[in-house]
Amino acid sequence: MKSTQDYHWPEPIVRVQSLSDSGICTIPTKYVKPLNDRPCLSHFSDVNIPTIDLEGINNFKEISEACRDWGFFQVVNHGVPPELMDEARQVWREFFHQPMDVKQSYGNTPKTYEGYGSRLGVEKDAILDWSDYYFLHYLPGYLKDYNKWPALPSSLREVMEEYSKQVVNFGGRLMKILSENLGLKEDVLQNAFGGEDIGACLRVNFYPKCPQPDLTLGLSPHSDPGGMTILLPDQHVAGLQVRRNANWITVKPASHAFIVNIGDQIQISK
């Protein structure tokens, strides 16, 4: 049996937003990336990931080619209302601008990682990312804990319940297409990931203003370990980069598009 101490982080939590709001001119050394990992203007390119119209007659072929050649693609006409996407972005923007004591009341723990968090790793000499985040379980239903969902702004829970439902439905449509593109029955991937008990979680990344953006990253290079990531990007700031043929490509988000990343588990199944 674990004691309550086991559910506390082993080191002090530093909120990046607090550092940003403090007015510092130099970022702490624990956020400074090695020279080869820092942002570089040469990483930017006119090339973009494929954009796929889900109502288009060639979407099966286009998705197959995008998965094979990129592992990333944007989707328009996906069925999720544009106004709902805007509301989802707005409620989380309002949450991250709540007073710190409000956000801290939702601070996460090692027990479930749900709630308001910031990357740790100082004791292991890790170089940290310039970002804070919020993590929630949505499916299966028995993992969903509404006490972890922020009460402020007051519309957040209602908006995110509807948004999550719609995105899960969209993900289900993509799973069917991916299954058929693999020469399988349309329900194979959905069933492989739990069927009616499929897992779905939500992570919201917040990137505060940085006084030295040339020295750090909002999120370190990584692959996503799950089956599929459906990303709602910022409409005004192009920050996501994907690696292809040893080059970093900056994604230019299409209006009200979702960015889809084929995760490690489906990548292996291919």
Tab-separated table of C-alpha atoms in Angstrom:
chain	number	residue	atom	x	y	z
A	1	MET	CA	0.000	0.000	0.000
A	2	LYS	CA	1.295	3.440	-0.912
A	3	SER	CA	1.528	6.182	1.689
A	4	THR	CA	0.273	9.693	0.994
A	5	GLN	CA	3.915	10.785	0.639
A	6	ASP	CA	4.242	8.585	-2.437
A	7	TYR	CA	1.691	10.827	-4.162
A	8	HIS	CA	3.822	13.978	-3.932
A	9	TRP	CA	6.496	15.081	-6.358
A	10	PRO	CA	10.067	14.509	-5.123
A	11	GLU	CA	11.132	18.065	-5.916
A	12	PRO	CA	9.715	21.603	-5.849
A	13	ILE	CA	7.323	22.488	-8.661
A	14	VAL	CA	8.271	25.535	-10.732
A	15	ARG	CA	5.541	26.961	-12.954
A	16	VAL	CA	6.973	28.344	-16.158
A	17	GLN	CA	4.150	30.862	-16.310
A	18	SER	CA	5.278	32.253	-12.939
A	19	LEU	CA	8.822	32.663	-14.267
A	20	SER	CA	7.488	34.435	-17.337
A	21	ASP	CA	5.206	36.732	-15.340
A	22	SER	CA	8.049	37.646	-12.963
A	23	GLY	CA	9.671	39.735	-15.690
A	24	ILE	CA	12.980	37.876	-15.826
A	25	CYS	CA	15.293	38.781	-18.708
A	26	THR	CA	17.380	35.588	-18.579
A	27	ILE	CA	15.930	32.103	-18.366
A	28	PRO	CA	17.284	29.717	-15.703
A	29	THR	CA	20.018	27.400	-16.954
A	30	LYS	CA	17.838	24.319	-16.432
A	31	TYR	CA	15.727	25.484	-19.421
A	32	VAL	CA	18.664	26.174	-21.754
A	33	LYS	CA	18.865	23.476	-24.409
A	34	PRO	CA	22.170	22.128	-25.767
A	35	LEU	CA	23.355	24.033	-28.823
A	36	ASN	CA	22.291	21.339	-31.299
A	37	ASP	CA	18.767	21.181	-29.826
A	38	ARG	CA	17.987	24.884	-29.911
A	39	PRO	CA	15.537	26.463	-32.363
A	40	CYS	CA	17.142	27.369	-35.672
A	41	LEU	CA	15.774	29.482	-38.516
A	42	SER	CA	17.107	26.917	-40.963
A	43	HIS	CA	14.476	24.518	-39.580
A	44	PHE	CA	11.761	26.554	-41.301
A	45	SER	CA	10.617	25.619	-44.786
A	46	ASP	CA	7.876	26.365	-47.291
A	47	VAL	CA	6.975	22.660	-47.258
A	48	ASN	CA	3.884	21.684	-45.255
A	49	ILE	CA	2.303	18.426	-44.135
A	50	PRO	CA	-0.582	17.135	-46.315
A	51	THR	CA	-4.045	18.623	-45.844
A	52	ILE	CA	-6.912	16.177	-46.347
A	53	ASP	CA	-10.586	16.959	-46.892
A	54	LEU	CA	-12.458	14.237	-45.034
A	55	GLU	CA	-15.448	14.782	-47.314
A	56	GLY	CA	-13.286	14.365	-50.412
A	57	ILE	CA	-13.722	11.332	-52.629
A	58	ASN	CA	-9.994	10.488	-52.473
A	59	ASN	CA	-9.555	10.787	-48.712
A	60	PHE	CA	-8.769	7.067	-48.194
A	61	LYS	CA	-5.874	7.202	-50.669
A	62	GLU	CA	-4.643	10.565	-49.399
A	63	ILE	CA	-4.653	9.402	-45.779
A	64	SER	CA	-2.791	6.234	-46.757
A	65	GLU	CA	-0.111	8.233	-48.550
A	66	ALA	CA	0.182	10.761	-45.703
A	67	CYS	CA	0.593	7.986	-43.123
A	68	ARG	CA	3.235	6.255	-45.221
A	69	ASP	CA	5.205	9.343	-46.233
A	70	TRP	CA	4.742	11.649	-43.236
A	71	GLY	CA	2.972	10.111	-40.247
A	72	PHE	CA	1.274	13.522	-39.956
A	73	PHE	CA	-1.544	15.245	-41.801
A	74	GLN	CA	-4.141	17.980	-41.356
A	75	VAL	CA	-7.844	17.297	-41.704
A	76	VAL	CA	-10.527	19.777	-42.770
A	77	ASN	CA	-14.274	19.118	-43.051
A	78	HIS	CA	-13.911	16.687	-40.162
A	79	GLY	CA	-17.357	17.256	-38.703
A	80	VAL	CA	-16.389	19.086	-35.507
A	81	PRO	CA	-18.041	22.535	-35.528
A	82	PRO	CA	-15.510	25.385	-35.973
A	83	GLU	CA	-17.182	27.403	-33.223
A	84	LEU	CA	-16.704	24.504	-30.789
A	85	MET	CA	-12.998	24.370	-31.643
A	86	ASP	CA	-12.740	28.118	-30.977
A	87	GLU	CA	-14.570	27.734	-27.657
A	88	ALA	CA	-12.245	24.920	-26.585
A	89	ARG	CA	-9.190	27.063	-27.228
A	90	GLN	CA	-10.754	30.035	-25.461
A	91	VAL	CA	-11.795	28.282	-22.241
A	92	TRP	CA	-8.301	26.873	-21.750
A	93	ARG	CA	-6.740	30.246	-22.508
A	94	GLU	CA	-8.960	31.700	-19.794
A	95	PHE	CA	-8.021	28.932	-17.371
A	96	PHE	CA	-4.289	29.514	-17.766
A	97	HIS	CA	-4.854	33.203	-17.074
A	98	GLN	CA	-6.651	32.526	-13.791
A	99	PRO	CA	-4.800	33.527	-10.590
A	100	MET	CA	-2.035	31.086	-9.695
A	101	ASP	CA	-3.799	29.913	-6.516
A	102	VAL	CA	-6.790	28.833	-8.640
A	103	LYS	CA	-4.573	26.836	-10.984
A	104	GLN	CA	-2.533	25.384	-8.131
A	105	SER	CA	-5.687	23.957	-6.569
A	106	TYR	CA	-5.723	21.559	-9.535
A	107	GLY	CA	-2.021	20.705	-9.276
A	108	ASN	CA	-1.349	17.115	-10.333
A	109	THR	CA	0.419	14.331	-8.450
A	110	PRO	CA	2.283	11.159	-9.465
A	111	LYS	CA	-0.866	9.142	-8.653
A	112	THR	CA	-2.682	9.898	-11.922
A	113	TYR	CA	-0.857	12.907	-13.450
A	114	GLU	CA	-4.293	14.490	-13.918
A	115	GLY	CA	-4.487	18.220	-13.436
A	116	TYR	CA	-2.214	21.233	-13.738
A	117	GLY	CA	1.428	20.341	-14.220
A	118	SER	CA	4.930	21.324	-15.269
A	119	ARG	CA	7.749	19.103	-16.386
A	120	LEU	CA	10.125	17.887	-13.675
A	121	GLY	CA	13.549	16.284	-13.762
A	122	VAL	CA	15.892	18.727	-12.047
A	123	GLU	CA	17.239	16.024	-9.733
A	124	LYS	CA	18.202	13.930	-12.781
A	125	ASP	CA	19.885	16.905	-14.500
A	126	ALA	CA	17.166	17.018	-17.145
A	127	ILE	CA	16.857	20.095	-19.343
A	128	LEU	CA	13.290	21.309	-18.888
A	129	ASP	CA	10.746	22.585	-21.412
A	130	TRP	CA	9.389	26.129	-21.393
A	131	SER	CA	5.745	25.156	-20.890
A	132	ASP	CA	3.049	24.178	-18.409
A	133	TYR	CA	0.216	21.762	-19.144
A	134	TYR	CA	-3.110	20.305	-18.041
A	135	PHE	CA	-3.840	16.578	-18.344
A	136	LEU	CA	-7.195	14.777	-18.086
A	137	HIS	CA	-8.606	11.305	-18.671
A	138	TYR	CA	-11.768	11.224	-20.799
A	139	LEU	CA	-12.237	7.554	-21.688
A	140	PRO	CA	-12.920	4.916	-20.544
A	141	GLY	CA	-15.627	6.548	-18.473
A	142	TYR	CA	-14.606	5.001	-15.164
A	143	LEU	CA	-11.325	6.962	-15.300
A	144	LYS	CA	-13.038	10.322	-15.801
A	145	ASP	CA	-13.010	12.412	-12.621
A	146	TYR	CA	-14.932	15.679	-12.973
A	147	ASN	CA	-13.313	16.940	-9.766
A	148	LYS	CA	-10.136	17.257	-11.819
A	149	TRP	CA	-11.867	19.345	-14.492
A	150	PRO	CA	-11.453	23.086	-13.786
A	151	ALA	CA	-14.532	24.880	-12.494
A	152	LEU	CA	-13.253	28.167	-13.932
A	153	PRO	CA	-14.064	29.482	-16.401
A	154	SER	CA	-17.608	28.339	-15.672
A	155	SER	CA	-18.204	27.124	-19.239
A	156	LEU	CA	-15.090	24.932	-19.418
A	157	ARG	CA	-16.609	21.636	-18.291
A	158	GLU	CA	-19.597	21.874	-20.609
A	159	VAL	CA	-17.511	22.979	-23.591
A	160	MET	CA	-14.867	20.294	-23.079
A	161	GLU	CA	-17.409	17.520	-22.577
A	162	GLU	CA	-18.976	18.293	-25.964
A	163	TYR	CA	-15.618	18.923	-27.628
A	164	SER	CA	-14.166	15.638	-26.318
A	165	LYS	CA	-17.208	13.677	-27.481
A	166	GLN	CA	-16.961	15.147	-30.978
A	167	VAL	CA	-13.212	14.570	-31.265
A	168	VAL	CA	-13.570	10.948	-30.133
A	169	ASN	CA	-16.199	10.444	-32.854
A	170	PHE	CA	-13.831	11.981	-35.392
A	171	GLY	CA	-11.055	9.696	-34.172
A	172	GLY	CA	-13.343	6.710	-34.634
A	173	ARG	CA	-13.914	7.662	-38.273
A	174	LEU	CA	-10.160	7.878	-38.809
A	175	MET	CA	-9.631	4.491	-37.142
A	176	LYS	CA	-12.008	2.898	-39.638
A	177	ILE	CA	-10.175	4.470	-42.574
A	178	LEU	CA	-6.792	3.387	-41.226
A	179	SER	CA	-8.042	-0.159	-40.706
A	180	GLU	CA	-9.335	-0.419	-44.260
A	181	ASN	CA	-6.116	1.096	-45.613
A	182	LEU	CA	-4.256	-1.728	-43.852
A	183	GLY	CA	-6.496	-4.267	-45.607
A	184	LEU	CA	-8.397	-5.040	-42.405
A	185	LYS	CA	-12.043	-4.900	-41.390
A	186	GLU	CA	-13.006	-1.383	-40.389
A	187	ASP	CA	-13.386	-2.177	-36.670
A	188	VAL	CA	-10.016	-3.918	-36.165
A	189	LEU	CA	-8.006	-0.935	-34.892
A	190	GLN	CA	-10.854	0.342	-32.724
A	191	ASN	CA	-11.153	-3.103	-31.125
A	192	ALA	CA	-7.391	-3.379	-30.718
A	193	PHE	CA	-7.447	-0.198	-28.644
A	194	GLY	CA	-10.282	-1.333	-26.393
A	195	GLY	CA	-13.446	-1.230	-28.490
A	196	GLU	CA	-16.177	0.398	-26.402
A	197	ASP	CA	-13.591	0.945	-23.627
A	198	ILE	CA	-11.098	2.729	-25.868
A	199	GLY	CA	-8.794	5.111	-24.021
A	200	ALA	CA	-8.832	8.843	-24.705
A	201	CYS	CA	-7.082	11.587	-22.775
A	202	LEU	CA	-6.616	15.313	-23.131
A	203	ARG	CA	-3.435	17.324	-22.741
A	204	VAL	CA	-3.412	21.106	-23.074
A	205	ASN	CA	0.010	22.699	-23.466
A	206	PHE	CA	0.525	26.337	-22.476
A	207	TYR	CA	3.638	28.162	-23.681
A	208	PRO	CA	4.233	31.395	-21.726
A	209	LYS	CA	6.147	34.302	-23.218
A	210	CYS	CA	9.869	33.585	-23.119
A	211	PRO	CA	12.592	36.280	-22.827
A	212	GLN	CA	15.146	34.088	-24.661
A	213	PRO	CA	13.189	31.901	-27.105
A	214	ASP	CA	16.355	31.147	-29.083
A	215	LEU	CA	17.743	29.127	-26.154
A	216	THR	CA	14.878	26.822	-25.270
A	217	LEU	CA	11.908	24.830	-26.562
A	218	GLY	CA	8.280	24.661	-25.514
A	219	LEU	CA	8.341	20.877	-25.952
A	220	SER	CA	11.364	18.674	-26.574
A	221	PRO	CA	11.535	16.420	-29.664
A	222	HIS	CA	9.513	13.260	-29.090
A	223	SER	CA	7.188	10.690	-30.602
A	224	ASP	CA	3.707	10.027	-29.237
A	225	PRO	CA	3.450	6.579	-27.618
A	226	GLY	CA	-0.284	5.997	-28.133
A	227	GLY	CA	-2.268	5.089	-31.219
A	228	MET	CA	-3.165	8.510	-32.561
A	229	THR	CA	-2.920	12.141	-31.481
A	230	ILE	CA	-5.482	14.679	-32.659
A	231	LEU	CA	-4.056	18.146	-32.127
A	232	LEU	CA	-5.984	21.410	-32.033
A	233	PRO	CA	-3.291	23.984	-32.860
A	234	ASP	CA	-3.089	27.663	-32.095
A	235	GLN	CA	-4.603	29.530	-35.029
A	236	HIS	CA	-2.125	32.413	-34.850
A	237	VAL	CA	1.239	30.902	-33.922
A	238	ALA	CA	2.900	28.171	-35.978
A	239	GLY	CA	4.937	26.301	-33.389
A	240	LEU	CA	4.657	22.607	-34.200
A	241	GLN	CA	7.514	21.055	-36.168
A	242	VAL	CA	7.724	17.533	-37.591
A	243	ARG	CA	10.879	15.735	-38.676
A	244	ARG	CA	11.100	14.335	-42.200
A	245	ASN	CA	14.208	13.240	-44.102
A	246	ALA	CA	16.472	14.676	-41.378
A	247	ASN	CA	14.794	18.107	-41.687
A	248	TRP	CA	12.415	19.912	-39.347
A	249	ILE	CA	9.256	21.117	-41.096
A	250	THR	CA	7.175	23.850	-39.457
A	251	VAL	CA	3.472	23.025	-39.755
A	252	LYS	CA	1.294	25.831	-41.075
A	253	PRO	CA	-2.156	25.115	-39.616
A	254	ALA	CA	-5.098	25.376	-41.978
A	255	SER	CA	-8.147	27.229	-40.674
A	256	HIS	CA	-10.107	25.050	-38.236
A	257	ALA	CA	-8.134	21.958	-39.158
A	258	PHE	CA	-7.037	19.193	-36.803
A	259	ILE	CA	-3.471	17.935	-37.045
A	260	VAL	CA	-3.291	14.149	-36.817
A	261	ASN	CA	-0.165	12.337	-35.669
A	262	ILE	CA	0.054	8.577	-36.150
A	263	GLY	CA	1.391	7.326	-32.807
A	264	ASP	CA	3.992	4.660	-32.119
A	265	GLN	CA	1.480	1.850	-31.634
A	266	ILE	CA	-0.237	2.247	-35.007
A	267	GLN	CA	3.114	3.016	-36.669
A	268	ILE	CA	4.364	-0.386	-35.490
A	269	SER	CA	1.193	-2.130	-36.698
A	270	LYS	CA	1.749	-0.792	-40.199
